[in-house]
Amino acid sequence: MENQAKAFPILRLPIIVIQEVVSMMNPFEILHFSLISRIAKLIGQMCWRNSRHIDYRFDVEISEEPFIAFTKGERRWVYEITTEMDKSDQRRNWTDIELQYKYYENPIGGLKTWIQVVQKTLKATLQYIRINIDDYPTQNRVLIDWIKTQTSSVEKFVIDGSKLADDDVTYFLNTITAKWGLCLDTKLSDQFTINFSRALAAFYVHHGEWITVVQLLLIPALSISIVHSSLTPQELKVFFELWMDSKYHEKLRYFDIVLKSEQHLEAIASLPHTPIDKEGSWYLDTWFYKDMVQAGVEITRNDGATAFLGWFESPHSEFGLIRFCLYSNELNNALTA
């Protein structure tokens, strides 16, 4: 007679024991457990909302093979939608990623299904959206409209693409509110503008040629990063001069911009500043990055606030980038050997 493995009857255990077991599960395991029955679903929701699981971020990527994912620290659990039937329910594991494929003939339909499964089963809040506007151009707006029926805001919104996207980006930002961070990594025309509905912690633009000095002064973010810029040397100097006069961006903590010319460096060097006397290799080490400093000075605002202004190498320009970092109690020791 062959021995047959029997499933462990977890739902027959006392509720306090079940809760303890489920509280040790990762998002995949909790989700699969919650789909067993209505009771399992209630237990899964209860355990998901406890302090141990609230740290997981629920995010969605809309691309050629869309996916939903849970992230905690460096660890990710990903459901990827595939149109290849032979991949269905296959799993792959790496050091920091656990991936499971879900087959759907219509990838966007599959993505919608799993967003609803996660939100209805675990009552998880969608916190992060990344969309590549090139992959489903005819469905972008319809999909964003649908996501709004699930949530009207996310913590971070990332928009990618290789085509000019003024209208789509404007539509997305008028439909879904980014509460913490906004990243624009798609091409935008010189006529593009943004009407910010709220202040942001972080604002990143890769193709930032559309940003004039006036628009830059009005961006309500604690951290601003611009890769490709059309600002002239004099305009960049004026930006920092207005900060030093306490006229704009008094709450700015970080700012970096890739430089286009030697004249941009010269304009920055002509600002009133205090040299920093350090020998050997030294770094700017913050929560956002740790980079080797090529050169740096301190600039001071008229109210006494002081910021580090440093030059760093950049893969985007032979002239590097300028990085502004406002000193605070947390950043007093940011410059390290």
mmCIF file of C-alpha atoms in Angstrom:
data_model
loop_
_atom_site.group_PDB
_atom_site.id
_atom_site.type_symbol
_atom_site.label_atom_id
_atom_site.label_comp_id
_atom_site.label_asym_id
_atom_site.label_seq_id
_atom_site.Cartn_x
_atom_site.Cartn_y
_atom_site.Cartn_z
ATOM 1 C CA MET A 1 0.000 0.000 0.000
ATOM 2 C CA GLU A 2 1.476 3.343 -1.035
ATOM 3 C CA ASN A 3 1.927 6.103 1.496
ATOM 4 C CA GLN A 4 0.058 9.229 0.508
ATOM 5 C CA ALA A 5 0.981 12.693 1.775
ATOM 6 C CA LYS A 6 -1.902 14.454 3.452
ATOM 7 C CA ALA A 7 -2.406 18.200 3.559
ATOM 8 C CA PHE A 8 -2.064 19.676 7.019
ATOM 9 C CA PRO A 9 -5.538 20.777 8.218
ATOM 10 C CA ILE A 10 -4.471 24.263 9.259
ATOM 11 C CA LEU A 11 -8.019 25.652 9.393
ATOM 12 C CA ARG A 12 -8.906 23.095 12.093
ATOM 13 C CA LEU A 13 -6.381 24.610 14.476
ATOM 14 C CA PRO A 14 -7.393 27.172 17.124
ATOM 15 C CA ILE A 15 -7.724 30.640 15.628
ATOM 16 C CA ILE A 16 -4.846 32.056 17.684
ATOM 17 C CA VAL A 17 -2.538 29.339 16.306
ATOM 18 C CA ILE A 18 -3.699 29.966 12.733
ATOM 19 C CA GLN A 19 -3.008 33.678 13.122
ATOM 20 C CA GLU A 20 0.492 32.984 14.375
ATOM 21 C CA VAL A 21 1.246 30.653 11.439
ATOM 22 C CA VAL A 22 -0.168 33.055 8.848
ATOM 23 C CA SER A 23 1.674 36.023 10.347
ATOM 24 C CA MET A 24 4.951 34.336 9.352
ATOM 25 C CA MET A 25 3.919 33.946 5.688
ATOM 26 C CA ASN A 26 5.203 36.091 2.830
ATOM 27 C CA PRO A 27 2.700 37.904 0.521
ATOM 28 C CA PHE A 28 2.448 35.005 -1.964
ATOM 29 C CA GLU A 29 1.712 32.543 0.822
ATOM 30 C CA ILE A 30 -0.839 34.823 2.510
ATOM 31 C CA LEU A 31 -2.599 35.485 -0.794
ATOM 32 C CA HIS A 32 -2.787 31.779 -1.720
ATOM 33 C CA PHE A 33 -3.952 30.923 1.799
ATOM 34 C CA SER A 34 -6.631 33.620 1.638
ATOM 35 C CA LEU A 35 -8.083 32.110 -1.555
ATOM 36 C CA ILE A 36 -8.842 28.792 0.177
ATOM 37 C CA SER A 37 -12.149 29.900 1.712
ATOM 38 C CA ARG A 38 -14.056 32.828 3.159
ATOM 39 C CA ILE A 39 -12.702 32.102 6.642
ATOM 40 C CA ALA A 40 -9.154 31.871 5.313
ATOM 41 C CA LYS A 41 -9.687 35.184 3.515
ATOM 42 C CA LEU A 42 -10.777 36.919 6.743
ATOM 43 C CA ILE A 43 -7.776 35.517 8.606
ATOM 44 C CA GLY A 44 -5.432 36.552 5.798
ATOM 45 C CA GLN A 45 -6.815 40.111 5.808
ATOM 46 C CA MET A 46 -6.437 40.305 9.580
ATOM 47 C CA CYS A 47 -2.809 39.135 9.478
ATOM 48 C CA TRP A 48 -1.946 41.378 6.516
ATOM 49 C CA ARG A 49 -3.029 44.431 8.465
ATOM 50 C CA ASN A 50 -0.913 43.632 11.509
ATOM 51 C CA SER A 51 2.313 45.503 12.171
ATOM 52 C CA ARG A 52 4.554 42.881 10.600
ATOM 53 C CA HIS A 53 2.953 43.034 7.150
ATOM 54 C CA ILE A 54 2.073 46.699 6.896
ATOM 55 C CA ASP A 55 5.636 47.365 5.681
ATOM 56 C CA TYR A 56 5.021 45.627 2.347
ATOM 57 C CA ARG A 57 4.561 47.902 -0.671
ATOM 58 C CA PHE A 58 2.032 46.857 -3.299
ATOM 59 C CA ASP A 59 2.978 48.082 -6.791
ATOM 60 C CA VAL A 60 2.019 47.647 -10.442
ATOM 61 C CA GLU A 61 4.067 47.866 -13.634
ATOM 62 C CA ILE A 62 2.272 48.345 -16.955
ATOM 63 C CA SER A 63 4.652 47.178 -19.670
ATOM 64 C CA GLU A 64 4.857 44.520 -22.394
ATOM 65 C CA GLU A 65 4.641 41.830 -19.702
ATOM 66 C CA PRO A 66 2.833 43.651 -16.898
ATOM 67 C CA PHE A 67 3.148 42.576 -13.286
ATOM 68 C CA ILE A 68 2.045 43.262 -9.753
ATOM 69 C CA ALA A 69 4.523 42.972 -6.910
ATOM 70 C CA PHE A 70 5.003 43.211 -3.184
ATOM 71 C CA THR A 71 8.232 44.709 -1.874
ATOM 72 C CA LYS A 72 9.798 44.765 1.566
ATOM 73 C CA GLY A 73 13.306 46.162 1.791
ATOM 74 C CA GLU A 74 15.319 44.476 -0.964
ATOM 75 C CA ARG A 75 12.938 41.506 -1.228
ATOM 76 C CA ARG A 76 10.229 41.294 -3.932
ATOM 77 C CA TRP A 77 7.395 38.893 -4.717
ATOM 78 C CA VAL A 78 6.163 39.308 -8.305
ATOM 79 C CA TYR A 79 3.160 38.037 -10.291
ATOM 80 C CA GLU A 80 4.057 38.528 -13.957
ATOM 81 C CA ILE A 81 1.342 38.316 -16.627
ATOM 82 C CA THR A 82 2.485 36.284 -19.631
ATOM 83 C CA THR A 83 0.953 35.405 -22.996
ATOM 84 C CA GLU A 84 3.046 32.208 -23.160
ATOM 85 C CA MET A 85 0.811 29.368 -21.995
ATOM 86 C CA ASP A 86 3.699 27.030 -21.190
ATOM 87 C CA LYS A 87 4.919 29.495 -18.544
ATOM 88 C CA SER A 88 1.640 29.493 -16.635
ATOM 89 C CA ASP A 89 2.148 29.112 -12.854
ATOM 90 C CA GLN A 90 5.877 28.505 -13.281
ATOM 91 C CA ARG A 91 8.022 29.923 -10.512
ATOM 92 C CA ARG A 92 11.516 31.370 -10.507
ATOM 93 C CA ASN A 93 13.605 32.374 -7.528
ATOM 94 C CA TRP A 94 16.588 34.662 -7.184
ATOM 95 C CA THR A 95 18.314 35.944 -4.079
ATOM 96 C CA ASP A 96 15.921 38.854 -3.651
ATOM 97 C CA ILE A 97 13.022 38.031 -6.019
ATOM 98 C CA GLU A 98 10.380 35.324 -6.122
ATOM 99 C CA LEU A 99 8.495 35.333 -9.444
ATOM 100 C CA GLN A 100 5.355 33.485 -10.495
ATOM 101 C CA TYR A 101 3.896 33.636 -14.025
ATOM 102 C CA LYS A 102 0.172 33.942 -14.668
ATOM 103 C CA TYR A 103 -1.048 33.213 -18.218
ATOM 104 C CA TYR A 104 -3.634 35.437 -19.886
ATOM 105 C CA GLU A 105 -4.368 35.854 -23.566
ATOM 106 C CA ASN A 106 -5.068 39.525 -22.842
ATOM 107 C CA PRO A 107 -2.227 40.845 -20.589
ATOM 108 C CA ILE A 108 -4.074 44.002 -19.541
ATOM 109 C CA GLY A 109 -7.169 41.970 -18.678
ATOM 110 C CA GLY A 110 -4.975 39.655 -16.597
ATOM 111 C CA LEU A 111 -3.383 42.605 -14.823
ATOM 112 C CA LYS A 112 -6.790 44.012 -13.916
ATOM 113 C CA THR A 113 -7.872 40.619 -12.586
ATOM 114 C CA TRP A 114 -4.902 40.312 -10.263
ATOM 115 C CA ILE A 115 -5.096 43.898 -9.046
ATOM 116 C CA GLN A 116 -8.668 43.163 -8.007
ATOM 117 C CA VAL A 117 -7.698 39.833 -6.429
ATOM 118 C CA VAL A 118 -5.070 41.533 -4.294
ATOM 119 C CA GLN A 119 -7.247 44.482 -3.319
ATOM 120 C CA LYS A 120 -10.343 42.425 -2.551
ATOM 121 C CA THR A 121 -8.545 39.542 -0.876
ATOM 122 C CA LEU A 122 -5.929 41.381 1.165
ATOM 123 C CA LYS A 123 -7.365 44.917 1.036
ATOM 124 C CA ALA A 124 -3.868 46.065 0.059
ATOM 125 C CA THR A 125 -3.474 49.672 -1.072
ATOM 126 C CA LEU A 126 -1.774 50.290 -4.416
ATOM 127 C CA GLN A 127 1.236 52.468 -3.614
ATOM 128 C CA TYR A 128 3.375 52.554 -6.755
ATOM 129 C CA ILE A 129 2.601 52.630 -10.502
ATOM 130 C CA ARG A 130 5.104 52.395 -13.323
ATOM 131 C CA ILE A 131 3.756 52.687 -16.871
ATOM 132 C CA ASN A 132 5.580 52.456 -20.195
ATOM 133 C CA ILE A 133 3.426 54.438 -22.590
ATOM 134 C CA ASP A 134 4.947 52.711 -25.660
ATOM 135 C CA ASP A 135 3.703 49.189 -24.958
ATOM 136 C CA TYR A 136 -0.107 49.633 -24.973
ATOM 137 C CA PRO A 137 -0.611 53.075 -26.546
ATOM 138 C CA THR A 138 -4.300 52.586 -27.342
ATOM 139 C CA GLN A 139 -5.119 51.347 -23.839
ATOM 140 C CA ASN A 140 -3.075 53.703 -21.648
ATOM 141 C CA ARG A 141 -5.827 56.154 -20.781
ATOM 142 C CA VAL A 142 -8.544 53.529 -20.402
ATOM 143 C CA LEU A 143 -6.309 51.585 -18.022
ATOM 144 C CA ILE A 144 -5.462 54.671 -15.959
ATOM 145 C CA ASP A 145 -9.199 55.470 -15.784
ATOM 146 C CA TRP A 146 -9.819 51.944 -14.512
ATOM 147 C CA ILE A 147 -7.050 52.184 -11.913
ATOM 148 C CA LYS A 148 -8.680 55.353 -10.618
ATOM 149 C CA THR A 149 -11.759 53.282 -9.804
ATOM 150 C CA GLN A 150 -9.508 51.256 -7.502
ATOM 151 C CA THR A 151 -7.504 54.184 -6.073
ATOM 152 C CA SER A 152 -7.272 57.875 -6.944
ATOM 153 C CA SER A 153 -3.742 58.333 -5.600
ATOM 154 C CA VAL A 154 -0.468 56.459 -5.194
ATOM 155 C CA GLU A 155 2.702 57.203 -3.279
ATOM 156 C CA LYS A 156 4.918 57.151 -6.387
ATOM 157 C CA PHE A 157 4.148 57.395 -10.108
ATOM 158 C CA VAL A 158 6.764 56.580 -12.773
ATOM 159 C CA ILE A 159 6.095 57.246 -16.472
ATOM 160 C CA ASP A 160 8.489 55.781 -19.084
ATOM 161 C CA GLY A 161 8.535 55.907 -22.865
ATOM 162 C CA SER A 162 10.493 56.824 -25.964
ATOM 163 C CA LYS A 163 7.803 58.830 -27.766
ATOM 164 C CA LEU A 164 6.629 62.406 -27.254
ATOM 165 C CA ALA A 165 3.983 62.100 -24.552
ATOM 166 C CA ASP A 166 2.677 65.525 -23.486
ATOM 167 C CA ASP A 167 -1.007 64.629 -23.760
ATOM 168 C CA ASP A 168 -0.757 61.212 -22.106
ATOM 169 C CA VAL A 169 1.389 62.467 -19.219
ATOM 170 C CA THR A 170 -0.965 65.392 -18.611
ATOM 171 C CA TYR A 171 -3.946 63.026 -18.651
ATOM 172 C CA PHE A 172 -2.290 60.568 -16.251
ATOM 173 C CA LEU A 173 -1.345 63.283 -13.758
ATOM 174 C CA ASN A 174 -4.832 64.795 -13.891
ATOM 175 C CA THR A 175 -6.302 61.356 -13.194
ATOM 176 C CA ILE A 176 -3.998 59.797 -10.573
ATOM 177 C CA THR A 177 -2.367 61.886 -7.833
ATOM 178 C CA ALA A 178 1.257 61.164 -6.912
ATOM 179 C CA LYS A 179 1.547 61.854 -3.180
ATOM 180 C CA TRP A 180 5.251 61.194 -2.523
ATOM 181 C CA GLY A 181 7.236 61.023 -5.744
ATOM 182 C CA LEU A 182 6.910 61.608 -9.485
ATOM 183 C CA CYS A 183 9.395 60.320 -12.066
ATOM 184 C CA LEU A 184 9.091 61.391 -15.719
ATOM 185 C CA ASP A 185 11.362 59.313 -17.950
ATOM 186 C CA THR A 186 9.602 60.019 -21.234
ATOM 187 C CA LYS A 187 10.044 62.683 -23.913
ATOM 188 C CA LEU A 188 8.152 65.935 -23.475
ATOM 189 C CA SER A 189 7.934 68.991 -25.730
ATOM 190 C CA ASP A 190 9.097 72.507 -24.901
ATOM 191 C CA GLN A 191 5.440 73.465 -24.421
ATOM 192 C CA PHE A 192 4.853 70.920 -21.653
ATOM 193 C CA THR A 193 3.967 72.208 -18.178
ATOM 194 C CA ILE A 194 2.732 70.671 -14.934
ATOM 195 C CA ASN A 195 0.221 72.111 -12.514
ATOM 196 C CA PHE A 196 1.217 70.509 -9.215
ATOM 197 C CA SER A 197 -1.741 69.748 -6.977
ATOM 198 C CA ARG A 198 0.454 69.155 -3.927
ATOM 199 C CA ALA A 199 4.033 69.240 -2.699
ATOM 200 C CA LEU A 200 6.197 66.185 -3.390
ATOM 201 C CA ALA A 201 9.088 64.595 -1.567
ATOM 202 C CA ALA A 202 10.862 63.726 -4.841
ATOM 203 C CA PHE A 203 10.597 64.886 -8.452
ATOM 204 C CA TYR A 204 12.813 63.329 -11.153
ATOM 205 C CA VAL A 205 12.916 64.273 -14.844
ATOM 206 C CA HIS A 206 15.125 62.575 -17.414
ATOM 207 C CA HIS A 207 14.183 64.665 -20.459
ATOM 208 C CA GLY A 208 14.006 68.025 -18.706
ATOM 209 C CA GLU A 209 14.594 70.354 -21.628
ATOM 210 C CA TRP A 210 11.078 71.754 -21.157
ATOM 211 C CA ILE A 211 11.854 73.035 -17.650
ATOM 212 C CA THR A 212 12.498 76.792 -17.692
ATOM 213 C CA VAL A 213 14.049 78.586 -14.733
ATOM 214 C CA VAL A 214 10.602 79.970 -13.838
ATOM 215 C CA GLN A 215 9.081 76.485 -13.845
ATOM 216 C CA LEU A 216 12.000 75.165 -11.796
ATOM 217 C CA LEU A 217 11.421 77.782 -9.132
ATOM 218 C CA LEU A 218 7.783 76.713 -8.817
ATOM 219 C CA ILE A 219 8.306 72.938 -8.479
ATOM 220 C CA PRO A 220 7.062 72.106 -4.946
ATOM 221 C CA ALA A 221 9.440 69.263 -4.069
ATOM 222 C CA LEU A 222 11.973 68.556 -1.330
ATOM 223 C CA SER A 223 14.224 66.763 -3.818
ATOM 224 C CA ILE A 224 14.556 67.653 -7.517
ATOM 225 C CA SER A 225 16.672 65.810 -10.085
ATOM 226 C CA ILE A 226 17.072 66.805 -13.747
ATOM 227 C CA VAL A 227 19.201 64.914 -16.276
ATOM 228 C CA HIS A 228 18.831 66.698 -19.621
ATOM 229 C CA SER A 229 18.290 70.427 -19.167
ATOM 230 C CA SER A 230 18.100 73.513 -21.370
ATOM 231 C CA LEU A 231 18.935 75.963 -18.555
ATOM 232 C CA THR A 232 21.696 78.391 -19.477
ATOM 233 C CA PRO A 233 24.697 78.945 -17.167
ATOM 234 C CA GLN A 234 23.250 82.278 -16.059
ATOM 235 C CA GLU A 235 19.812 80.763 -15.357
ATOM 236 C CA LEU A 236 21.368 78.033 -13.226
ATOM 237 C CA LYS A 237 23.333 80.645 -11.285
ATOM 238 C CA VAL A 238 20.171 82.711 -10.777
ATOM 239 C CA PHE A 239 18.392 79.648 -9.365
ATOM 240 C CA PHE A 240 20.980 79.301 -6.593
ATOM 241 C CA GLU A 241 21.159 83.062 -6.014
ATOM 242 C CA LEU A 242 17.399 83.189 -5.412
ATOM 243 C CA TRP A 243 17.729 80.322 -2.933
ATOM 244 C CA MET A 244 20.536 82.191 -1.140
ATOM 245 C CA ASP A 245 18.259 85.260 -0.938
ATOM 246 C CA SER A 246 15.445 83.123 0.594
ATOM 247 C CA LYS A 247 13.124 84.001 -2.273
ATOM 248 C CA TYR A 248 12.397 80.462 -3.499
ATOM 249 C CA HIS A 249 12.732 76.836 -2.422
ATOM 250 C CA GLU A 250 13.301 77.408 1.277
ATOM 251 C CA LYS A 251 12.194 73.791 1.900
ATOM 252 C CA LEU A 252 14.464 72.282 -0.762
ATOM 253 C CA ARG A 253 16.726 69.563 0.657
ATOM 254 C CA TYR A 254 18.330 67.989 -2.429
ATOM 255 C CA PHE A 255 18.816 69.166 -5.970
ATOM 256 C CA ASP A 256 20.969 67.781 -8.757
ATOM 257 C CA ILE A 257 21.298 68.674 -12.412
ATOM 258 C CA VAL A 258 23.540 67.332 -15.152
ATOM 259 C CA LEU A 259 25.740 70.056 -16.642
ATOM 260 C CA LYS A 260 25.983 70.799 -20.365
ATOM 261 C CA SER A 261 29.137 72.881 -20.606
ATOM 262 C CA GLU A 262 32.240 74.269 -18.959
ATOM 263 C CA GLN A 263 30.369 77.577 -18.716
ATOM 264 C CA HIS A 264 27.829 75.979 -16.365
ATOM 265 C CA LEU A 265 30.670 74.989 -14.029
ATOM 266 C CA GLU A 266 32.112 78.498 -14.210
ATOM 267 C CA ALA A 267 28.733 80.032 -13.362
ATOM 268 C CA ILE A 268 28.427 77.836 -10.266
ATOM 269 C CA ALA A 269 32.017 78.630 -9.253
ATOM 270 C CA SER A 270 31.221 82.366 -9.370
ATOM 271 C CA LEU A 271 28.613 82.082 -6.596
ATOM 272 C CA PRO A 272 29.613 83.412 -3.154
ATOM 273 C CA HIS A 273 30.891 80.327 -1.350
ATOM 274 C CA THR A 274 33.136 78.878 1.333
ATOM 275 C CA PRO A 275 35.784 76.317 0.251
ATOM 276 C CA ILE A 276 35.803 72.888 1.912
ATOM 277 C CA ASP A 277 39.263 71.767 2.980
ATOM 278 C CA LYS A 278 39.447 67.993 2.552
ATOM 279 C CA GLU A 279 42.282 65.804 1.300
ATOM 280 C CA GLY A 280 42.090 62.447 -0.482
ATOM 281 C CA SER A 281 38.880 60.725 -1.570
ATOM 282 C CA TRP A 282 35.663 61.841 0.090
ATOM 283 C CA TYR A 283 31.984 61.093 -0.399
ATOM 284 C CA LEU A 284 28.544 62.574 -0.038
ATOM 285 C CA ASP A 285 26.729 59.851 1.883
ATOM 286 C CA THR A 286 22.967 60.302 2.353
ATOM 287 C CA TRP A 287 19.819 58.182 2.351
ATOM 288 C CA PHE A 288 19.494 58.814 -1.399
ATOM 289 C CA TYR A 289 23.021 58.085 -2.608
ATOM 290 C CA LYS A 290 26.694 57.652 -1.772
ATOM 291 C CA ASP A 291 28.900 59.260 -4.421
ATOM 292 C CA MET A 292 32.534 60.299 -4.604
ATOM 293 C CA VAL A 293 32.919 64.081 -4.554
ATOM 294 C CA GLN A 294 35.140 65.544 -7.265
ATOM 295 C CA ALA A 295 35.033 69.057 -5.775
ATOM 296 C CA GLY A 296 32.747 70.926 -3.416
ATOM 297 C CA VAL A 297 31.984 74.153 -1.576
ATOM 298 C CA GLU A 298 29.442 75.466 0.907
ATOM 299 C CA ILE A 299 26.884 78.141 0.089
ATOM 300 C CA THR A 300 24.902 80.015 2.712
ATOM 301 C CA ARG A 301 21.378 81.435 2.670
ATOM 302 C CA ASN A 302 20.751 84.883 4.145
ATOM 303 C CA ASP A 303 19.034 83.288 7.169
ATOM 304 C CA GLY A 304 22.149 81.218 7.956
ATOM 305 C CA ALA A 305 21.085 77.900 6.452
ATOM 306 C CA THR A 306 24.053 76.208 4.776
ATOM 307 C CA ALA A 307 24.169 73.747 1.886
ATOM 308 C CA PHE A 308 26.849 71.608 0.312
ATOM 309 C CA LEU A 309 27.268 72.214 -3.422
ATOM 310 C CA GLY A 310 29.370 69.519 -5.061
ATOM 311 C CA TRP A 311 30.536 68.378 -8.461
ATOM 312 C CA PHE A 312 30.219 64.694 -9.342
ATOM 313 C CA GLU A 313 30.898 62.545 -12.372
ATOM 314 C CA SER A 314 27.879 61.653 -14.519
ATOM 315 C CA PRO A 315 27.325 59.059 -17.270
ATOM 316 C CA HIS A 316 25.161 61.642 -19.043
ATOM 317 C CA SER A 317 27.760 64.392 -19.532
ATOM 318 C CA GLU A 318 31.519 64.884 -19.591
ATOM 319 C CA PHE A 319 30.963 67.967 -17.416
ATOM 320 C CA GLY A 320 29.374 65.934 -14.625
ATOM 321 C CA LEU A 321 26.540 67.083 -12.405
ATOM 322 C CA ILE A 322 26.079 69.612 -9.628
ATOM 323 C CA ARG A 323 24.437 68.314 -6.462
ATOM 324 C CA PHE A 324 22.943 70.547 -3.772
ATOM 325 C CA CYS A 325 22.438 69.116 -0.296
ATOM 326 C CA LEU A 326 21.042 71.230 2.550
ATOM 327 C CA TYR A 327 22.765 70.573 5.864
ATOM 328 C CA SER A 328 20.605 69.420 8.767
ATOM 329 C CA ASN A 329 21.134 67.486 11.996
ATOM 330 C CA GLU A 330 20.919 64.265 9.985
ATOM 331 C CA LEU A 331 23.309 65.491 7.285
ATOM 332 C CA ASN A 332 26.013 67.170 9.313
ATOM 333 C CA ASN A 333 28.120 64.056 8.901
ATOM 334 C CA ALA A 334 27.117 63.386 5.280
ATOM 335 C CA LEU A 335 30.571 64.222 3.936
ATOM 336 C CA THR A 336 32.840 61.308 4.816
ATOM 337 C CA ALA A 337 36.349 60.244 3.942
#
